[in-house]
Coordinates of C-alpha atoms and ligand atoms in Angstrom, one line a residue:
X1 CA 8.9 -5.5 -11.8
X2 CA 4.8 -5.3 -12.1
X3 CA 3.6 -6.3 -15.6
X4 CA -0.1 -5.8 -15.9
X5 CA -0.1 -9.4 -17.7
X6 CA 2.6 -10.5 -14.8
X7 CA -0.4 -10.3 -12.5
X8 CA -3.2 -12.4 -13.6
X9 CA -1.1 -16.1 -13.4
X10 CA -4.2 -18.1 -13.0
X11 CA -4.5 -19.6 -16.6
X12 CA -8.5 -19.5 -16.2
X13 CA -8.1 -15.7 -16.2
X14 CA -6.2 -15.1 -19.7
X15 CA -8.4 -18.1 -21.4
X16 CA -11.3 -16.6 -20.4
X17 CA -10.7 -13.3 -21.9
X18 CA -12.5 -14.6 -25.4
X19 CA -14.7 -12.1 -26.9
X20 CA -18.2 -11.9 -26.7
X21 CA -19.4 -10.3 -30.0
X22 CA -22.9 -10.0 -28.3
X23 CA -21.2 -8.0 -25.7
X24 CA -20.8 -4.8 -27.9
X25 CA -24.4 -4.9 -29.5
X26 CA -25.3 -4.8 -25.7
X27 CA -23.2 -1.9 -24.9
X28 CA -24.9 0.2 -28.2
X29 CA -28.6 -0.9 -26.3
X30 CA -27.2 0.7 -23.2
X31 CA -25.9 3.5 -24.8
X32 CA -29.4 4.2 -26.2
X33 CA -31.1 4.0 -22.9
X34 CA -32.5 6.9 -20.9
X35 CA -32.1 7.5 -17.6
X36 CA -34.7 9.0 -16.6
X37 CA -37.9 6.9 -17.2
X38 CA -40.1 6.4 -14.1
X39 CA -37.1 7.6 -11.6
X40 CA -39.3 9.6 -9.4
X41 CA -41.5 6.6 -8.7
X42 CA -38.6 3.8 -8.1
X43 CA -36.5 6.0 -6.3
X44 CA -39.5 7.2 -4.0
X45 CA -40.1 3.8 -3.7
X46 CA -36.6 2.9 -2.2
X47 CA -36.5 6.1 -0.1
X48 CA -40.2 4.9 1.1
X49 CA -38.1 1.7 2.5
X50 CA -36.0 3.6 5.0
X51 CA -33.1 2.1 6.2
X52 CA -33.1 1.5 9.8
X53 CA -29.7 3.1 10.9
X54 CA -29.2 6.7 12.2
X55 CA -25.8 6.8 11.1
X56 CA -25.0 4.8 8.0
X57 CA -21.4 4.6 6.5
X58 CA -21.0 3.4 2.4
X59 CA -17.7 1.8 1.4
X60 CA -16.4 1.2 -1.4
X61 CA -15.1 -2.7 -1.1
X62 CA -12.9 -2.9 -4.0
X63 CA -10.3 -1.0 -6.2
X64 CA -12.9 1.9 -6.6
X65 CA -15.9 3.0 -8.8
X66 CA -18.0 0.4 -7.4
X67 CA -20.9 3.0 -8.2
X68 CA -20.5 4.5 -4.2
X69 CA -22.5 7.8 -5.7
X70 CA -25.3 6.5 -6.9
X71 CA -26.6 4.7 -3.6
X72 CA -25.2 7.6 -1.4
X73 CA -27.7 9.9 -3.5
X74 CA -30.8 7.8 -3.6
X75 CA -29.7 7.2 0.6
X76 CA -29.3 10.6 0.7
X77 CA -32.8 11.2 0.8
X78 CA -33.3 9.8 3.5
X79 CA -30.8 11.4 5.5
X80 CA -30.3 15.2 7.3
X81 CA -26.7 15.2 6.5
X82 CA -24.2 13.6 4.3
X83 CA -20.3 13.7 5.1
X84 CA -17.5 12.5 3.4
X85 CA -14.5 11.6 5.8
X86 CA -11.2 11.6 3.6
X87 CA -9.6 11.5 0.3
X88 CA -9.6 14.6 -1.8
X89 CA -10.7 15.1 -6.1
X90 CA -8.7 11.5 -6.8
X91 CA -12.4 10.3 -5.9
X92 CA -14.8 11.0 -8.5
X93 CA -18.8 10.1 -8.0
X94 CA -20.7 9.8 -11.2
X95 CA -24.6 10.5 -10.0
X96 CA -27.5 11.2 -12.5
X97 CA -31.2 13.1 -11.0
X98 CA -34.2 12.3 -11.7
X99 CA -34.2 14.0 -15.0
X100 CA -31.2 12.2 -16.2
X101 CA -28.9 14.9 -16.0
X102 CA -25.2 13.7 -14.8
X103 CA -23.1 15.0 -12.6
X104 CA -19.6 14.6 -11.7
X105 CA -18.5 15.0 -8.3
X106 CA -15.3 15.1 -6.9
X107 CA -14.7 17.2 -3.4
X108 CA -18.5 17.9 -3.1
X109 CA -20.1 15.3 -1.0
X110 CA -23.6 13.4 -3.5
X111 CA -25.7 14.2 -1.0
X112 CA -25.7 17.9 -2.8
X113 CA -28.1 16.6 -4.7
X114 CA -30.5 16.0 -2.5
X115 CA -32.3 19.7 -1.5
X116 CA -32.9 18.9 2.4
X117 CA -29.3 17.1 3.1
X118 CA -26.5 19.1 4.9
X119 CA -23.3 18.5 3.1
X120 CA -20.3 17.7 5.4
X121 CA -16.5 17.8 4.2
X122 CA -14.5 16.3 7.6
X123 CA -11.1 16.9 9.1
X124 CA -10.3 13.8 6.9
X125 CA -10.3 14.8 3.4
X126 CA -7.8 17.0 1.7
X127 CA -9.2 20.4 0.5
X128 CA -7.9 21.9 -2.6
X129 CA -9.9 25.1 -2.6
X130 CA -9.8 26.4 -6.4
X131 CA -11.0 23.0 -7.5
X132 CA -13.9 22.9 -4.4
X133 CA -14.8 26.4 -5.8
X134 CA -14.9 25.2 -9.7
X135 CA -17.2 22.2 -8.5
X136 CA -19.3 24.5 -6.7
X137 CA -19.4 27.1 -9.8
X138 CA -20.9 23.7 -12.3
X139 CA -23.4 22.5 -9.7
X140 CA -24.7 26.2 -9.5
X141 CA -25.4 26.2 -13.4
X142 CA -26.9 23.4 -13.3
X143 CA -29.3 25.1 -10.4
X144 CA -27.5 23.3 -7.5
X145 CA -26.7 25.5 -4.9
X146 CA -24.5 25.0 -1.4
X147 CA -25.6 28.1 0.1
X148 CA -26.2 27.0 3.8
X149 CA -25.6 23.6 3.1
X150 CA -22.0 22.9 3.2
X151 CA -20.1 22.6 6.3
X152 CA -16.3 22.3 6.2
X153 CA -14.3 21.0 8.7
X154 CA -11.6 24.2 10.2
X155 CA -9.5 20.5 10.7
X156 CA -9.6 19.4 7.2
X157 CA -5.8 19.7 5.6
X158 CA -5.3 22.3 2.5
X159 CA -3.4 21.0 -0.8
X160 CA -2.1 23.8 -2.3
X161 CA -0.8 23.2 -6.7
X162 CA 3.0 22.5 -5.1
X163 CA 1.3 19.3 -4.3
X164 CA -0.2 18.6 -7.3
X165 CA 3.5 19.8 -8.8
X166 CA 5.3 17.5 -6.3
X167 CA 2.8 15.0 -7.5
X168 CA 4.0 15.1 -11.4
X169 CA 7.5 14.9 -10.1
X170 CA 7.4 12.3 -8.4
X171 CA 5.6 10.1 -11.1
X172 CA 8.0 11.7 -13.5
X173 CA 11.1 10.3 -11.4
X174 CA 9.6 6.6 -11.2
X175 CA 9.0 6.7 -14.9
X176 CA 10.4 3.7 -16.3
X177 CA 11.4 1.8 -13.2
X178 CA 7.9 -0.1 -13.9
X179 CA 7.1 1.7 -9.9
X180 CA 5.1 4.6 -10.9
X181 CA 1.7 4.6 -8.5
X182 CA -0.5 5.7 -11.5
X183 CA -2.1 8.8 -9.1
X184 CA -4.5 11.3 -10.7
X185 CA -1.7 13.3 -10.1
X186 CA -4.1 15.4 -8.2
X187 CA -1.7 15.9 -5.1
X188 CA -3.1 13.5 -2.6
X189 CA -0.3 11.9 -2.0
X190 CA 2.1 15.0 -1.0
X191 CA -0.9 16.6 0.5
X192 CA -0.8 13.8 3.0
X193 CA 2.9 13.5 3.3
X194 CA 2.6 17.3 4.8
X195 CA 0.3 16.3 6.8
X196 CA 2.0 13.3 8.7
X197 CA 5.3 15.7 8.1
X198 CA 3.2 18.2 10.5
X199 CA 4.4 21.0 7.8
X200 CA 0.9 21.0 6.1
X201 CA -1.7 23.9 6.4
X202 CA -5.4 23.3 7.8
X203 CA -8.5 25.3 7.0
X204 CA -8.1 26.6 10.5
X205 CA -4.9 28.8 9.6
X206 CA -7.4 30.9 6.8
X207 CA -8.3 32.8 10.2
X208 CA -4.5 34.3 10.2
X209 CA -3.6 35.2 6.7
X210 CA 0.1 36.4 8.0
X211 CA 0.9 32.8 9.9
X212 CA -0.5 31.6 6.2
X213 CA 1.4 33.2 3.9
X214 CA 4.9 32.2 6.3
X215 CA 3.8 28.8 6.5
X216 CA 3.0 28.2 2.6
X217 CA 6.4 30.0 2.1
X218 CA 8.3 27.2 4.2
X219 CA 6.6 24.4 2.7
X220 CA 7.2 25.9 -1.0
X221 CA 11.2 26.1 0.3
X222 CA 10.4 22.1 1.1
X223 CA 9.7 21.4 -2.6
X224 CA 12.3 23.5 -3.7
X225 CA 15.0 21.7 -1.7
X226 CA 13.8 18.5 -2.5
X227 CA 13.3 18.6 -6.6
X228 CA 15.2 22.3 -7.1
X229 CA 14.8 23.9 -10.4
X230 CA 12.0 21.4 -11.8
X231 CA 10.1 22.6 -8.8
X232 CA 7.7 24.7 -10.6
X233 CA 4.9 27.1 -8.4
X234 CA 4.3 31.0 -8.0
X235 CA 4.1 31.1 -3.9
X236 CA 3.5 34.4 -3.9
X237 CA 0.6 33.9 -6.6
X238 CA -1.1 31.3 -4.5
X239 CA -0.4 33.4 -1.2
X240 CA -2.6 36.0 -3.6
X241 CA -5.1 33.9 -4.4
X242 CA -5.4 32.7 -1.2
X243 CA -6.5 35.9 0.5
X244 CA -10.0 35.8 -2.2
X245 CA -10.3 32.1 -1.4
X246 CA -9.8 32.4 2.5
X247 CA -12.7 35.2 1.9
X248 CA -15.0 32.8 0.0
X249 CA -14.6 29.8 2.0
X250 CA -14.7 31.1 5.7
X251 CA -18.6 30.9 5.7
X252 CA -18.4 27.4 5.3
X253 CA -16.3 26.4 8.1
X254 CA -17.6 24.8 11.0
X255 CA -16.2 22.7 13.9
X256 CA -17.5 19.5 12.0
X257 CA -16.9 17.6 15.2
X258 CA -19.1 19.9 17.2
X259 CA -21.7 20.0 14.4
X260 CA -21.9 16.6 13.7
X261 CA -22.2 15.5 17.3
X262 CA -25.0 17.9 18.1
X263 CA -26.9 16.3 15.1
X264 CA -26.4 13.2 16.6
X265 CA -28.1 14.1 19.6
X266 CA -30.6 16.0 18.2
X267 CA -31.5 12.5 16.3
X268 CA -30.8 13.9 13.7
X269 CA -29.7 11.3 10.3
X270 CA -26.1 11.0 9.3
X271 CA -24.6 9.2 5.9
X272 CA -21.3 8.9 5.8
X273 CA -19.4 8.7 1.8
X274 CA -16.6 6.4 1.4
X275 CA -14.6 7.4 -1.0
X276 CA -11.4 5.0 -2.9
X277 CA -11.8 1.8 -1.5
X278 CA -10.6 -0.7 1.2
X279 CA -7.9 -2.6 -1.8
X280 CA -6.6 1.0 -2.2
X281 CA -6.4 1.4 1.3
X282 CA -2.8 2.7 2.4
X283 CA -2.6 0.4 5.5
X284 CA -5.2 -2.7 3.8
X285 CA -4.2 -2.6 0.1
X286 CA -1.6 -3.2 -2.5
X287 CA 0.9 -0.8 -1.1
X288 CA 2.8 0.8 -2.5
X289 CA -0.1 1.0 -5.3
X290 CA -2.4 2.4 -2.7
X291 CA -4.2 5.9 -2.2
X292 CA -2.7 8.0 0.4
X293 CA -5.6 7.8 2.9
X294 CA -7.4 5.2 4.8
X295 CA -11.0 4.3 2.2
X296 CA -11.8 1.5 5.3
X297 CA -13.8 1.8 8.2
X298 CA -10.7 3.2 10.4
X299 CA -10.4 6.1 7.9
X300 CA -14.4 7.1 8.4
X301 CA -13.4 7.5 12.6
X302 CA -10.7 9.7 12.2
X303 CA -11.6 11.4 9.0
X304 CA -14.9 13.0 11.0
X305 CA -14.1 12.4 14.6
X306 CA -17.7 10.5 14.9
X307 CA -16.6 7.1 16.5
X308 CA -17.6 3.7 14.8
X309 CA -20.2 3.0 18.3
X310 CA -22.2 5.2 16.7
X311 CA -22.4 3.2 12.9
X312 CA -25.5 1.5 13.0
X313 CA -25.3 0.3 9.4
X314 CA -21.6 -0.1 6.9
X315 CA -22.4 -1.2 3.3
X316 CA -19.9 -2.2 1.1
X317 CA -20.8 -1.4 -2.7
X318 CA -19.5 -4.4 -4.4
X319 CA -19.1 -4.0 -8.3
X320 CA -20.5 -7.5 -9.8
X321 CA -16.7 -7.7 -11.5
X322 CA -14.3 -5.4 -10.9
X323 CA -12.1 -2.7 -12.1
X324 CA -8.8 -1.1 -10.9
X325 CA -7.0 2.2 -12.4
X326 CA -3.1 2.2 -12.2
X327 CA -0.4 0.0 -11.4
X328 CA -0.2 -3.2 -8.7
X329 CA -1.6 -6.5 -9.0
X330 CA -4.8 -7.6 -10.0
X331 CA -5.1 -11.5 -9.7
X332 CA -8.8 -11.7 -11.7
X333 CA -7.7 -9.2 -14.3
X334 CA -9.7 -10.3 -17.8
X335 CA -7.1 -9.0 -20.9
X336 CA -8.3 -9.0 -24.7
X337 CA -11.7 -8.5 -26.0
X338 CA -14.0 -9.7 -23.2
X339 CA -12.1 -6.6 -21.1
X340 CA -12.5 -4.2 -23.9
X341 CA -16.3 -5.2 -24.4
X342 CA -17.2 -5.1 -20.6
X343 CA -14.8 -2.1 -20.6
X344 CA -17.3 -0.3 -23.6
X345 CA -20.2 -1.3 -21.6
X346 CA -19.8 -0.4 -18.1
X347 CA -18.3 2.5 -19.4
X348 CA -15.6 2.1 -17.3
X349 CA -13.3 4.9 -17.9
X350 CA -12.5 7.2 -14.6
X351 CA -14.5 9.9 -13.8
X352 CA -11.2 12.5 -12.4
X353 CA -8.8 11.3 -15.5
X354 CA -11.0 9.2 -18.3
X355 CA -8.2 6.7 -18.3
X356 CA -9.6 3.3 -19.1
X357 CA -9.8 1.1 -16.1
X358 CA -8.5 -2.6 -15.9
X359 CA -11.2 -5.1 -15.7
X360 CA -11.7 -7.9 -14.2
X361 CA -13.5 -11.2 -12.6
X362 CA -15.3 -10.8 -9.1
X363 CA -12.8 -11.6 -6.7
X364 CA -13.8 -12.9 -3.3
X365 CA -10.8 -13.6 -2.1
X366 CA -10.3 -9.4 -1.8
X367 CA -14.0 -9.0 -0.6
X368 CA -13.6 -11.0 2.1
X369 CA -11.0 -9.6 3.4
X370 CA -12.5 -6.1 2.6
X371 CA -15.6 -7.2 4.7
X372 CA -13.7 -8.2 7.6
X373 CA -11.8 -5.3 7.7
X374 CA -15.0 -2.8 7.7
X375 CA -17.2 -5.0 9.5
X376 CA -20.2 -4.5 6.4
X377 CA -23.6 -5.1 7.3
X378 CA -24.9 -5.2 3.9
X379 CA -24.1 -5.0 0.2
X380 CA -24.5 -3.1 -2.8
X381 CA -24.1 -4.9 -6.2
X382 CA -23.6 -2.7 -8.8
X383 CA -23.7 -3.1 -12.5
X384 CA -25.3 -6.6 -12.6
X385 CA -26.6 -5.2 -15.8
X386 CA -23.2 -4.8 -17.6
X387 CA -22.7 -8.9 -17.2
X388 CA -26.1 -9.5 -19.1
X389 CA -24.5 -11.2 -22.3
X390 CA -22.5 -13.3 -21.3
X391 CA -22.7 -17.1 -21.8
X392 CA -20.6 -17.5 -18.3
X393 CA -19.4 -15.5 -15.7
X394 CA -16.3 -16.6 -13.6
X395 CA -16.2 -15.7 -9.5
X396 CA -12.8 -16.1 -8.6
X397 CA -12.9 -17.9 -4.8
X398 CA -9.1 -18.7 -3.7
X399 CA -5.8 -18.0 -4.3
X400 CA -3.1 -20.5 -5.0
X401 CA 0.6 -19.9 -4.6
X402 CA 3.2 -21.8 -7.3
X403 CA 3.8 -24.7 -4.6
X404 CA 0.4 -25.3 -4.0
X405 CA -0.7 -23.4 -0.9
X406 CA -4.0 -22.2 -0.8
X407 CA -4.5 -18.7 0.6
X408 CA -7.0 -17.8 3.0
X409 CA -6.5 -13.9 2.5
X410 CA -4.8 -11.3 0.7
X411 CA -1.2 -11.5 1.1
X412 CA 0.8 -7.9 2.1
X413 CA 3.9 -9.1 -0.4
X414 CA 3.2 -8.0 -3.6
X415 CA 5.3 -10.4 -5.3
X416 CA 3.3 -13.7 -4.0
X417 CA 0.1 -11.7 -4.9
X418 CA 1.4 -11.3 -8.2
X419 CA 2.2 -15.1 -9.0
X420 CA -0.8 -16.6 -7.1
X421 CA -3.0 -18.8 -9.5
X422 CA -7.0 -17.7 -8.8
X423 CA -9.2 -20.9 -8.5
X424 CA -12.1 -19.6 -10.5
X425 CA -15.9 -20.9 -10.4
X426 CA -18.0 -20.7 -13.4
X427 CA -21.6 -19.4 -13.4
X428 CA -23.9 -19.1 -15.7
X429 CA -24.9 -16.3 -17.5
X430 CA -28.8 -15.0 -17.9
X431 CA -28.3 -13.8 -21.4
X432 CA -31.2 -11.5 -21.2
X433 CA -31.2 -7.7 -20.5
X434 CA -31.7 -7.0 -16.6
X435 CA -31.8 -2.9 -17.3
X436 CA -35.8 -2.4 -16.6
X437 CA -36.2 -5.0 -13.7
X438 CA -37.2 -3.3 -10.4
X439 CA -38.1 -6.2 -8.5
X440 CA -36.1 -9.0 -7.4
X441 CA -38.7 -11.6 -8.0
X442 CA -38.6 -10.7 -12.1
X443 CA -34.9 -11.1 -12.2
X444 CA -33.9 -14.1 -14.3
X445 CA -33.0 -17.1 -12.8
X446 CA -29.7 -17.0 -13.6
X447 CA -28.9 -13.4 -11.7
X448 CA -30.8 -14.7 -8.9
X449 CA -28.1 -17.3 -8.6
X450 CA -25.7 -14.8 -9.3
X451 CA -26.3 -12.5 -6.4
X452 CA -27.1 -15.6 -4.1
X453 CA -23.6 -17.2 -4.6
X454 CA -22.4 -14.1 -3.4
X455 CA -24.5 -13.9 -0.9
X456 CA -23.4 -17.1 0.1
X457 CA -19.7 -16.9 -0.3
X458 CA -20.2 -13.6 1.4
X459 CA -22.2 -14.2 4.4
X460 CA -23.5 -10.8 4.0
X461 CA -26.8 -9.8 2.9
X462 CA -26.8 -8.2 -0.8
X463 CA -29.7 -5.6 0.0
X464 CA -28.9 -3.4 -3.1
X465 CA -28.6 -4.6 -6.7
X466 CA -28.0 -2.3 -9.2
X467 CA -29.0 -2.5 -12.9
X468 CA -28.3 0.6 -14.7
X469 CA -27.1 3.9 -14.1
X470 CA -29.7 5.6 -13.5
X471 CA -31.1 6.8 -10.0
X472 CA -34.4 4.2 -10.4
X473 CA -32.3 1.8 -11.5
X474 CA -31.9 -0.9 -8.0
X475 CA -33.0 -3.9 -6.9
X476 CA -33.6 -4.3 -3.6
X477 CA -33.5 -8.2 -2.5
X478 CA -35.8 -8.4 0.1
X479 CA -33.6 -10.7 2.9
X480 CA -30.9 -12.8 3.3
X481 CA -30.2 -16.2 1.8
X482 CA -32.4 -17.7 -0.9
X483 CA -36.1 -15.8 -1.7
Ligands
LIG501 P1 -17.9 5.7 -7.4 O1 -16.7 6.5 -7.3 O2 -17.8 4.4 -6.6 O3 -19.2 6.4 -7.2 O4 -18.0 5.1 -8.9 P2 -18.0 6.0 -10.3 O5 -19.0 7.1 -10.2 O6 -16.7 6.3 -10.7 O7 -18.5 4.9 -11.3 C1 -19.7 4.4 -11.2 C2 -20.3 4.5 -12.6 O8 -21.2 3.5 -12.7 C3 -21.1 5.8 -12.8 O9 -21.1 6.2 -14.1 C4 -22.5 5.3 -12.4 O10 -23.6 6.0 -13.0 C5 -22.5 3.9 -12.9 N1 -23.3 3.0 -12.2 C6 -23.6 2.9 -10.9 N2 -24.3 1.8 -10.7 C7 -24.6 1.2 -11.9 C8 -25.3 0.1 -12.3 O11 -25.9 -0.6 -11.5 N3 -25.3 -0.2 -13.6 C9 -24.6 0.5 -14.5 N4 -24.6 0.2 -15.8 N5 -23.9 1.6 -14.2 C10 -23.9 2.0 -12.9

């Protein structure tokens, strides 16, 4: 059985969860900050330095909530379109304009924010259309609109609330076998399963509202047989529903593949939004305690049908610790007050489900492996601020099994990842606040060797470092290895 403290075995892990007392007076000063002080200029100033890729795909590397949004939407504005490629509202992006004002995005790709960017939702992704419609409804009162700049793929899958109610069932019927997933409950997971069971419904089948309403009617039968009277969902409600929905959404639907190949040739710009993340990946990561989709590179080809000869750039937004939501190991997991005070400060509570998220060292091992898997080009730091008071910061580098055997990777079987001991190096800390640096040669010492041991460790250049929420708030580290 996984045990959340069952998972972090290396002893440097659980000693170092001491509590920083500094670290909460930081999190009040970040609390108190604005977001929106001199944004235009700094995040003109990164758009000024365009990045030299026509097609660009962003990652996440980790466990999720790396901070993907926030450099998607500064990219963005550099960029004609901007496509997300698969996952559905389990992936939340937390972005904030130039004003400050925060948005919470979850079906709608960040590049909405951007006035000149064509949004793209591909084959990929898994399209519950009430909740697309309620995000759609809050980014027009806030004077967003998607009129004529939303394309949705006639591909993408549909998930209907029998998936969200197969969803809760499921997780209800692992309850206290210590296997639930921890899912949003969102419907991901089933929606997917209907997929690959070739009983799910596509955007495409909106056209033929009689074929619809049969084929929604057989897959309600499908949760009926399986769960039977806890199965709980109005068919003919949704079927209903659906004919307003097919009504709204049918301007919106494009052959992505078409669309997005046409740019191409027309030169046009293309960003491509991870969302999850390559250690959540349902082929690369701690299956079973996985997302339903593939967050990795392989997902991003299938998920918009634009091949990876035409990726010019993949960056992999690396959080400068990490987090995980959910069950399934977590070798650098931090427990006690250091995890409740970085916790407080990175505000690290998901965006979908605002349940706390676990917290934990850097671990290298895992984005290694992540960057071999997506073949990154560059990285995005995030959240170098939130590390700011401490006296040392641990990087755990290897993984060490009971007998002794050092790990080169991530191992698939759970159970050795669980009991591995993490060989931890100890940096340390800059003690200062990083929040209102902009340029890399004004960042302390101290961070410099931070982002440089990654760097080396790594082998990948660390282009972006972020230092505060807020759109301005990025580094850029001018070139690889020590400057
Ligand atoms: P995503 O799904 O990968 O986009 O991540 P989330 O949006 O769930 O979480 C990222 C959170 O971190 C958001 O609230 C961002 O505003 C915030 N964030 C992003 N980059 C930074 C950073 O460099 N420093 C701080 N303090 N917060 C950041």
């Amino acid at each position: 059985m996984l045990s959340s403290h069952g998972l972090a075995s290396g002893t440097s892990a659980r000693s170092a969860g001491r509590a920083p007392a500094a670290a909460l007076r930081y999190a009040r000063l970040c609390s108190a900050r604005t977001h929106s002080r001199s944004s235009r200029l700094a995040a003109a100033a990164v758009a000024a330095e365009r990045l030299d890729a026509q097609v660009c795909v962003v990652l996440g590397t980790q466990w999720g909530d790396e901070g993907k949004g926030k450099l998607v939407d500064i990219l963005a504005q550099q960029y004609d379109i901007v496509a997300r490629a698969q996952g559905g509202a389990n992936a939340g992006h937390t972005i904030y304009d130039d004003a400050g004002n925060k948005y919470a995005l979850h079906l709608v790709p960040s590049g909405i924010l951007n006035r000149n960017s064509t949004c793209v939702i591909g084959n990929g992704v898994v399209l519950h259309l009430p909740g697309l419609f309620e995000e759609i409804e809050n980014l027009k009162k806030k004077g967003v609109s998607v009129e004529g700049r939303l394309k949705i793929s006639d591909r993408a899958h549909l998930l209907f609330d029998l998936h969200k109610e197969i969803d809760g069932l499921r997780e209800a019927e692992l309850a206290g076998t210590g296997k639930q997933i921890g899912t949003t409950k969102r419907g991901i997971g089933p929606a997917y399963s209907s997929k690959a069971t070739r009983n799910g419904l596509r955007v495409c089948d909106l056209h033929k509202l009689d074929t619809f309403a049969d084929k929604l009617r057989k897959l309600s039968m499908d949760g009926e047989k399986r769960f039977g009277a806890g199965f709980s969902y109005d068919v003919e409600g949704d079927i209903e529903k659906y004919q307003e929905l097919a009504r709204k959404v049918l301007p919106f639907v494009t052959d992505t593949v078409e669309y997005l190949h046409t740019a191409y040739d027309d030169g046009k710009r293309i960003l491509i939004e991870g969302a999850n993340a390559t250690m959540l990946d349902v082929d690369f990561g701690t299956y079973p305690y996985v997302t339903s989709s593939n967050p990795s590179i392989g997902g991003i080809a299938t998920g918009l049908g634009l091949p990876p000869t035409k990726y010019d750039a993949v960056v992999g937004v690396v959080k400068a610790y990490t987090t995980r939501v959910g069950s399934g190991p977590y070798p650098t997991e931090i427990f006690g007050d250091l995890a409740e005070g970085l916790r407080e400060i990175g505000r690290e509570y998901g965006t979908t489900t605002g349940r706390p998220r676990r917290i934990g060292w850097m671990d290298i091992v895992a984005l290694r492996y992540s960057c071999k898997i997506n073949g990154l080009t560059h990285l995005n730091i995030t959240k170098l601020d939130v590390l700011s008071e401490l006296d040392e910061i641990k990087v755990g580098v290897a993984y060490k099994t009971p007998d002794g055997q050092m790990l080169r990777s991530v191992p698939a079987d759970l159970e050795t990842l669980e009991n591995v001991e993490v060989v931890y190096e100890t940096l340390p800390g800059w003690k200062s606040d990083i929040s209102a640096v902009r340029d890399w040669k004004d960042m302390p010492q101290a961070a410099k060797d931070y982002v440089q041991r990654m760097e080396d460790l790594i082998g990948i250049h660390c282009k972006w470092i972020g230092v505060g929420p807020g759109r301005d708030a990025l580094v850029v580290k001018p070139s690889m290895g020590k400057c």
